[in-house]
Amino acid sequence: MTVIDANRMHEIETRYPEYFHRSFRQRFGGLMILIATLLYSLYAVWFFDLPKLFTEAHWERVGIYLSQWVSYDVQPEFRIEGDGSIDIRYPRFSPLGDNPHPDWLVNNPDGSITVSISGTSRNVTVSKSETIVTAHGISVPVDVSSGAPKVVGPVPGWMTVYDDNVLADLGFAGNVSISVDRVKIRKRFIGWANFIFDTQSSFFDKPVGEVVSLIVSGPRIKPDQSNLSLAFDDIWNNSEWQHGDVWTKLFQTIVMAFLGTLLGSLTAFPLAFLAARNITPNRLLNQILKRFFDFLRSVDMLIWALFLTRAFGPGPLAGSGAIFLTETGTLGKLYSEGLENIDNKPREGIKSTGAQTVLVHRYGIMPQIVPIFVSQTLYQWESNVRGATIIGAVGAGGIGLKLWEAMRTNANWENVAYMVILILIVVFIFDTASNALRHRLMGTKAH
Amino acid sequence: MTIADTQPHMQSTKEIGTAWDRMVAKRRLYTVLGLVILIAAFVSSVRFADESNAGHFFDRLPHLFDFLSWLIPKEWNDVWRALFDIASVNDKGGEEFNFDKGRVYVWGAFYIPEYFELMIVTINVALISTIIAFVFAVPLSFFAARNLTNSWSLRIVTKRLMEFLRAFPEIVIAGLFSAILSIGPVAAIIAITLHTIGALGKLFYEVAENIDMKPHEGMKAVGANWWERIRFAALPQVLPNFTSYALLRLEINVRASTIIGAVGGGGIGEELKLSISRGFGAKTVALVLLLFVTIVAVDQFSAWLRRRLVGEHAFLLQH
């Protein structure tokens, strides 16, 4: 190990004073910024009242909503009639359709009904005098023959007894609510019900083979329409999933981004030449145009969208217009900065041959900047596809409004999941395609 | 080396000339084809957008400024009154001119005008989201950088995670959290933070991949562990750029927080949306004015700070 003696140390210290005698700002600047940031964060915690908000939040909903993204439930209701028979009812829009005969529901010979919630280990048997809930390895009978439901024996932790009903929570698989004259069961399934055919469709609940053979060679279900087009109609107009509407709205978002970006780039292109100070030597004009670009950008897509939906009514026209206005600002700025960074020599060379201004621009500037411009425009298109979902939510067309409506009901989280997956796929395709195109345009190094 | 050396079958100038002509013809063909496709796509897009819109373009075009002229306040002083919450002489009990109702009293008779308060909320949303996202994006970007992290799987996982965070629609996150946390700015904070982690993470790891590796090698030679190498070799090099990008992101987030506010996240965006959809002229003009001044101020401040940090640099606008 090398040891440095005092003389050597002193010598090093005098040689590099900037490292050993640093000013207060140099030594503590970073620390001060860190402390200021921490203090600000504390202020923000107080400002948004986070502790109160987080303790009052409905965290239990996180699990519910997230499980609804990937699952659906069926809620049969068992009514115990006066004569002792049990009447089974399904909600009006049950995913099982109008004529449900689920195999997880067994009619026992003694008149009782056994519902399997999750395999054989969790099930419910409903009879006129008691309901037996089997879960977590035990069977708990609930007596319903008197005025209020009564749990026979000790009440397990997953059961809650209220005045007129008993609630058994069976976790993700579902739950059971037992009252004197009716038992409500919620049974949860993984997956998206009726994703292809809804309950109204003639193809509903048929196995894949049967659907295919019907389409290929079966007799016509509706005399005036081939089975293939009927099947397509049924899928496209699926009332629960609204495939047709969702896909059209998604396409609208892409078209809005395309139109807005293209028009914005066409408008920004000539303006950028006027705004670039090396090409147009008029400082006043440069400044006016640059501030105009700033204005278009800073008023923001949302405000433009709000204005234009008032003018044109809700729809993609308003969205395209909003993107067009912001893009003119963004691309105008990017283009004019690109123009200010070009190499001047080709221009001078062409000027020296006595060419006209137009020709100087065409051969002196264009070859340098076109790849950059196209690359920036592609990037903006891609980022607008991503951003346009949000202006849709204020009525400017596209998938945003559908998303927002599906979320607001708090019931259609599986539809939200479907749309999110579609958006993610589109964004990834655009990402990859525009990256590949940009790489081809710019050589290996994009941006 | 001439063309004849590299392409021995092209001997004569004439052959080179025809090859050149052929290439130019091919390029022209591609350009024309590209233009035709672009124009076709443009025309059909315009028709598609026009047909699925509520009002058609040419029908509505003459009315484009109707709404704007409706927004122009009858009395321009109302704009200042709306901005500073001074009671208006036009107030007849409706919501359009109830400027003084929104005052937020801080101390006795001293109040903050409603819109300034909302603007403070919006800026705070943007600022705190950027700070939190910065804290998360810095370590993530080191995990994603090829030169700093050897594990291939860790890099891929972090990169995909950041892409996912970037692409996930913000309104869904805002909607989910406003269902959990009740309507308010915190849902917007979470949505913007998650998006910003993805966006900043990408910019950051590109910076981290371009650092000078010599300090890193030096640290490695004296036996520094991964954490020490990052702390003393990478961080000092990247911090100015990171801060600069974070400031750029702050500008974007100020805008994003007004947008998310408009779809239920509170703040000035929601007020603006209400005001525009109800046609409150003076209030809308006041809000747009305040928003414009604030965004320009934030832009200018961050541009100034960025110049001080990394000098004159052209930065791409990143969404």
mmCIF file of N, CA and C in Angstrom, chain B residues 226-298:
data_model
loop_
_atom_site.group_PDB
_atom_site.id
_atom_site.type_symbol
_atom_site.label_atom_id
_atom_site.label_comp_id
_atom_site.label_asym_id
_atom_site.label_seq_id
_atom_site.Cartn_x
_atom_site.Cartn_y
_atom_site.Cartn_z
ATOM 1 N N TRP B 226 -20.665 -1.548 -7.444
ATOM 2 C CA TRP B 226 -21.568 -0.953 -8.429
ATOM 3 C C TRP B 226 -22.103 0.388 -7.950
ATOM 4 N N TRP B 227 -22.544 0.408 -6.715
ATOM 5 C CA TRP B 227 -23.140 1.622 -6.167
ATOM 6 C C TRP B 227 -22.130 2.767 -6.156
ATOM 7 N N GLU B 228 -20.883 2.468 -5.754
ATOM 8 C CA GLU B 228 -19.864 3.532 -5.696
ATOM 9 C C GLU B 228 -19.508 4.019 -7.096
ATOM 10 N N ARG B 229 -19.485 3.082 -8.046
ATOM 11 C CA ARG B 229 -19.172 3.482 -9.421
ATOM 12 C C ARG B 229 -20.237 4.432 -9.968
ATOM 13 N N ILE B 230 -21.511 4.098 -9.658
ATOM 14 C CA ILE B 230 -22.587 4.978 -10.113
ATOM 15 C C ILE B 230 -22.468 6.336 -9.438
ATOM 16 N N ARG B 231 -22.248 6.290 -8.123
ATOM 17 C CA ARG B 231 -22.259 7.529 -7.338
ATOM 18 C C ARG B 231 -21.122 8.468 -7.758
ATOM 19 N N PHE B 232 -19.902 7.922 -7.936
ATOM 20 C CA PHE B 232 -18.763 8.818 -8.158
ATOM 21 C C PHE B 232 -18.341 8.924 -9.617
ATOM 22 N N ALA B 233 -18.715 7.939 -10.454
ATOM 23 C CA ALA B 233 -18.270 8.009 -11.852
ATOM 24 C C ALA B 233 -19.385 8.438 -12.795
ATOM 25 N N ALA B 234 -20.606 7.941 -12.562
ATOM 26 C CA ALA B 234 -21.673 8.234 -13.518
ATOM 27 C C ALA B 234 -22.475 9.473 -13.113
ATOM 28 N N LEU B 235 -22.893 9.509 -11.860
ATOM 29 C CA LEU B 235 -23.818 10.563 -11.428
ATOM 30 C C LEU B 235 -23.305 11.977 -11.694
ATOM 31 N N PRO B 236 -22.022 12.294 -11.351
ATOM 32 C CA PRO B 236 -21.571 13.676 -11.597
ATOM 33 C C PRO B 236 -21.639 14.053 -13.076
ATOM 34 N N GLN B 237 -21.436 13.060 -13.963
ATOM 35 C CA GLN B 237 -21.480 13.372 -15.394
ATOM 36 C C GLN B 237 -22.892 13.618 -15.890
ATOM 37 N N VAL B 238 -23.834 12.852 -15.344
ATOM 38 C CA VAL B 238 -25.170 12.910 -15.929
ATOM 39 C C VAL B 238 -26.083 13.909 -15.236
ATOM 40 N N LEU B 239 -25.721 14.316 -14.013
ATOM 41 C CA LEU B 239 -26.672 15.121 -13.235
ATOM 42 C C LEU B 239 -27.116 16.409 -13.926
ATOM 43 N N PRO B 240 -26.189 17.182 -14.555
ATOM 44 C CA PRO B 240 -26.667 18.390 -15.235
ATOM 45 C C PRO B 240 -27.693 18.083 -16.327
ATOM 46 N N ASN B 241 -27.409 17.059 -17.130
ATOM 47 C CA ASN B 241 -28.346 16.693 -18.184
ATOM 48 C C ASN B 241 -29.668 16.191 -17.625
ATOM 49 N N PHE B 242 -29.571 15.393 -16.565
ATOM 50 C CA PHE B 242 -30.787 14.878 -15.943
ATOM 51 C C PHE B 242 -31.660 16.033 -15.456
ATOM 52 N N THR B 243 -31.020 16.988 -14.780
ATOM 53 C CA THR B 243 -31.784 18.112 -14.242
ATOM 54 C C THR B 243 -32.414 18.903 -15.369
ATOM 55 N N SER B 244 -31.631 19.062 -16.439
ATOM 56 C CA SER B 244 -32.147 19.818 -17.564
ATOM 57 C C SER B 244 -33.376 19.134 -18.158
ATOM 58 N N TYR B 245 -33.305 17.821 -18.331
ATOM 59 C CA TYR B 245 -34.456 17.098 -18.866
ATOM 60 C C TYR B 245 -35.641 17.159 -17.906
ATOM 61 N N ALA B 246 -35.342 17.096 -16.599
ATOM 62 C CA ALA B 246 -36.433 17.161 -15.625
ATOM 63 C C ALA B 246 -37.143 18.504 -15.724
ATOM 64 N N LEU B 247 -36.361 19.573 -15.952
ATOM 65 C CA LEU B 247 -36.971 20.903 -16.088
ATOM 66 C C LEU B 247 -37.838 20.970 -17.337
ATOM 67 N N LEU B 248 -37.325 20.369 -18.424
ATOM 68 C CA LEU B 248 -38.098 20.335 -19.664
ATOM 69 C C LEU B 248 -39.415 19.606 -19.436
ATOM 70 N N ARG B 249 -39.313 18.530 -18.655
ATOM 71 C CA ARG B 249 -40.500 17.737 -18.353
ATOM 72 C C ARG B 249 -41.456 18.531 -17.471
ATOM 73 N N LEU B 250 -40.903 19.371 -16.600
ATOM 74 C CA LEU B 250 -41.755 20.186 -15.728
ATOM 75 C C LEU B 250 -42.675 21.069 -16.561
ATOM 76 N N GLU B 251 -42.091 21.665 -17.624
ATOM 77 C CA GLU B 251 -42.913 22.488 -18.522
ATOM 78 C C GLU B 251 -44.077 21.692 -19.073
ATOM 79 N N ILE B 252 -43.735 20.487 -19.583
ATOM 80 C CA ILE B 252 -44.783 19.654 -20.191
ATOM 81 C C ILE B 252 -45.811 19.267 -19.142
ATOM 82 N N ASN B 253 -45.336 18.981 -17.917
ATOM 83 C CA ASN B 253 -46.255 18.548 -16.876
ATOM 84 C C ASN B 253 -47.193 19.648 -16.407
ATOM 85 N N VAL B 254 -46.752 20.907 -16.476
ATOM 86 C CA VAL B 254 -47.673 21.991 -16.119
ATOM 87 C C VAL B 254 -48.876 21.941 -17.058
ATOM 88 N N ARG B 255 -48.588 21.712 -18.355
ATOM 89 C CA ARG B 255 -49.685 21.579 -19.316
ATOM 90 C C ARG B 255 -50.493 20.328 -19.057
ATOM 91 N N ALA B 256 -49.800 19.207 -18.816
ATOM 92 C CA ALA B 256 -50.494 17.939 -18.602
ATOM 93 C C ALA B 256 -51.414 18.033 -17.388
ATOM 94 N N SER B 257 -50.987 18.746 -16.348
ATOM 95 C CA SER B 257 -51.835 18.794 -15.153
ATOM 96 C C SER B 257 -53.090 19.624 -15.407
ATOM 97 N N THR B 258 -53.023 20.608 -16.320
ATOM 98 C CA THR B 258 -54.275 21.300 -16.651
ATOM 99 C C THR B 258 -55.190 20.374 -17.444
ATOM 100 N N ILE B 259 -54.609 19.568 -18.333
ATOM 101 C CA ILE B 259 -55.435 18.659 -19.142
ATOM 102 C C ILE B 259 -56.106 17.627 -18.256
ATOM 103 N N ILE B 260 -55.313 16.981 -17.392
ATOM 104 C CA ILE B 260 -55.897 15.931 -16.553
ATOM 105 C C ILE B 260 -56.901 16.552 -15.605
ATOM 106 N N GLY B 261 -56.619 17.777 -15.162
ATOM 107 C CA GLY B 261 -57.575 18.467 -14.310
ATOM 108 C C GLY B 261 -58.931 18.585 -14.982
ATOM 109 N N ALA B 262 -58.890 18.809 -16.296
ATOM 110 C CA ALA B 262 -60.147 19.004 -17.016
ATOM 111 C C ALA B 262 -60.989 17.751 -17.055
ATOM 112 N N VAL B 263 -60.371 16.571 -16.963
ATOM 113 C CA VAL B 263 -61.170 15.361 -16.942
ATOM 114 C C VAL B 263 -61.333 14.846 -15.519
ATOM 115 N N GLY B 264 -61.416 15.742 -14.568
ATOM 116 C CA GLY B 264 -61.817 15.337 -13.236
ATOM 117 C C GLY B 264 -60.743 15.393 -12.176
ATOM 118 N N GLY B 265 -59.584 15.931 -12.500
ATOM 119 C CA GLY B 265 -58.523 15.969 -11.504
ATOM 120 C C GLY B 265 -58.438 17.261 -10.728
ATOM 121 N N GLY B 266 -59.437 18.120 -10.860
ATOM 122 C CA GLY B 266 -59.401 19.366 -10.108
ATOM 123 C C GLY B 266 -58.427 20.364 -10.712
ATOM 124 N N GLY B 267 -58.149 21.436 -9.983
ATOM 125 C CA GLY B 267 -57.222 22.442 -10.471
ATOM 126 C C GLY B 267 -57.874 23.333 -11.511
ATOM 127 N N ILE B 268 -57.035 24.067 -12.239
ATOM 128 C CA ILE B 268 -57.557 25.104 -13.119
ATOM 129 C C ILE B 268 -58.194 24.504 -14.372
ATOM 130 N N GLY B 269 -57.776 23.311 -14.779
ATOM 131 C CA GLY B 269 -58.314 22.698 -15.985
ATOM 132 C C GLY B 269 -59.813 22.452 -15.894
ATOM 133 N N GLU B 270 -60.244 21.976 -14.742
ATOM 134 C CA GLU B 270 -61.654 21.677 -14.562
ATOM 135 C C GLU B 270 -62.489 22.960 -14.650
ATOM 136 N N GLU B 271 -61.980 24.016 -14.004
ATOM 137 C CA GLU B 271 -62.678 25.302 -14.024
ATOM 138 C C GLU B 271 -62.775 25.830 -15.460
ATOM 139 N N LEU B 272 -61.677 25.672 -16.190
ATOM 140 C CA LEU B 272 -61.645 26.163 -17.564
ATOM 141 C C LEU B 272 -62.648 25.415 -18.434
ATOM 142 N N LYS B 273 -62.696 24.109 -18.251
ATOM 143 C CA LYS B 273 -63.617 23.297 -19.042
ATOM 144 C C LYS B 273 -65.063 23.721 -18.762
ATOM 145 N N LEU B 274 -65.382 23.888 -17.501
ATOM 146 C CA LEU B 274 -66.734 24.310 -17.126
ATOM 147 C C LEU B 274 -67.049 25.664 -17.732
ATOM 148 N N SER B 275 -66.090 26.577 -17.585
ATOM 149 C CA SER B 275 -66.300 27.943 -18.039
ATOM 150 C C SER B 275 -66.517 28.000 -19.551
ATOM 151 N N ILE B 276 -65.725 27.210 -20.290
ATOM 152 C CA ILE B 276 -65.881 27.230 -21.751
ATOM 153 C C ILE B 276 -67.194 26.565 -22.148
ATOM 154 N N SER B 277 -67.510 25.428 -21.515
ATOM 155 C CA SER B 277 -68.713 24.731 -21.972
ATOM 156 C C SER B 277 -69.975 25.502 -21.602
ATOM 157 N N ARG B 278 -69.908 26.366 -20.595
ATOM 158 C CA ARG B 278 -71.094 27.159 -20.266
ATOM 159 C C ARG B 278 -71.082 28.527 -20.935
ATOM 160 N N GLY B 279 -69.972 28.840 -21.620
ATOM 161 C CA GLY B 279 -69.916 30.097 -22.339
ATOM 162 C C GLY B 279 -69.787 31.328 -21.458
ATOM 163 N N PHE B 280 -69.017 31.202 -20.372
ATOM 164 C CA PHE B 280 -68.779 32.368 -19.511
ATOM 165 C C PHE B 280 -67.617 33.175 -20.087
ATOM 166 N N GLY B 281 -67.946 34.210 -20.861
ATOM 167 C CA GLY B 281 -66.926 34.959 -21.582
ATOM 168 C C GLY B 281 -65.795 35.475 -20.724
ATOM 169 N N ALA B 282 -66.114 36.357 -19.779
ATOM 170 C CA ALA B 282 -65.068 37.035 -19.018
ATOM 171 C C ALA B 282 -64.231 36.038 -18.234
ATOM 172 N N LYS B 283 -64.890 35.040 -17.663
ATOM 173 C CA LYS B 283 -64.163 34.047 -16.868
ATOM 174 C C LYS B 283 -63.188 33.273 -17.748
ATOM 175 N N THR B 284 -63.659 32.880 -18.948
ATOM 176 C CA THR B 284 -62.787 32.109 -19.840
ATOM 177 C C THR B 284 -61.568 32.921 -20.247
ATOM 178 N N VAL B 285 -61.803 34.177 -20.626
ATOM 179 C CA VAL B 285 -60.676 35.008 -21.052
ATOM 180 C C VAL B 285 -59.682 35.152 -19.908
ATOM 181 N N ALA B 286 -60.202 35.349 -18.691
ATOM 182 C CA ALA B 286 -59.314 35.498 -17.537
ATOM 183 C C ALA B 286 -58.503 34.228 -17.317
ATOM 184 N N LEU B 287 -59.173 33.083 -17.421
ATOM 185 C CA LEU B 287 -58.474 31.814 -17.188
ATOM 186 C C LEU B 287 -57.403 31.562 -18.243
ATOM 187 N N VAL B 288 -57.769 31.798 -19.517
ATOM 188 C CA VAL B 288 -56.799 31.556 -20.582
ATOM 189 C C VAL B 288 -55.598 32.480 -20.416
ATOM 190 N N LEU B 289 -55.875 33.718 -20.050
ATOM 191 C CA LEU B 289 -54.804 34.694 -19.834
ATOM 192 C C LEU B 289 -53.856 34.215 -18.745
ATOM 193 N N LEU B 290 -54.444 33.783 -17.620
ATOM 194 C CA LEU B 290 -53.632 33.329 -16.491
ATOM 195 C C LEU B 290 -52.804 32.109 -16.880
ATOM 196 N N LEU B 291 -53.453 31.184 -17.592
ATOM 197 C CA LEU B 291 -52.784 29.957 -18.003
ATOM 198 C C LEU B 291 -51.630 30.278 -18.948
ATOM 199 N N PHE B 292 -51.901 31.163 -19.890
ATOM 200 C CA PHE B 292 -50.898 31.527 -20.886
ATOM 201 C C PHE B 292 -49.682 32.151 -20.206
ATOM 202 N N VAL B 293 -49.953 33.133 -19.327
ATOM 203 C CA VAL B 293 -48.849 33.821 -18.652
ATOM 204 C C VAL B 293 -48.046 32.829 -17.811
ATOM 205 N N THR B 294 -48.748 31.955 -17.093
ATOM 206 C CA THR B 294 -48.037 31.000 -16.236
ATOM 207 C C THR B 294 -47.168 30.061 -17.059
ATOM 208 N N ILE B 295 -47.744 29.519 -18.143
ATOM 209 C CA ILE B 295 -46.983 28.537 -18.920
ATOM 210 C C ILE B 295 -45.776 29.195 -19.573
ATOM 211 N N VAL B 296 -45.965 30.417 -20.090
ATOM 212 C CA VAL B 296 -44.819 31.113 -20.687
ATOM 213 C C VAL B 296 -43.765 31.381 -19.617
ATOM 214 N N ALA B 297 -44.218 31.772 -18.407
ATOM 215 C CA ALA B 297 -43.265 32.051 -17.333
ATOM 216 C C ALA B 297 -42.492 30.795 -16.960
ATOM 217 N N VAL B 298 -43.211 29.673 -16.814
ATOM 218 C CA VAL B 298 -42.524 28.415 -16.463
ATOM 219 C C VAL B 298 -41.540 28.035 -17.561
#
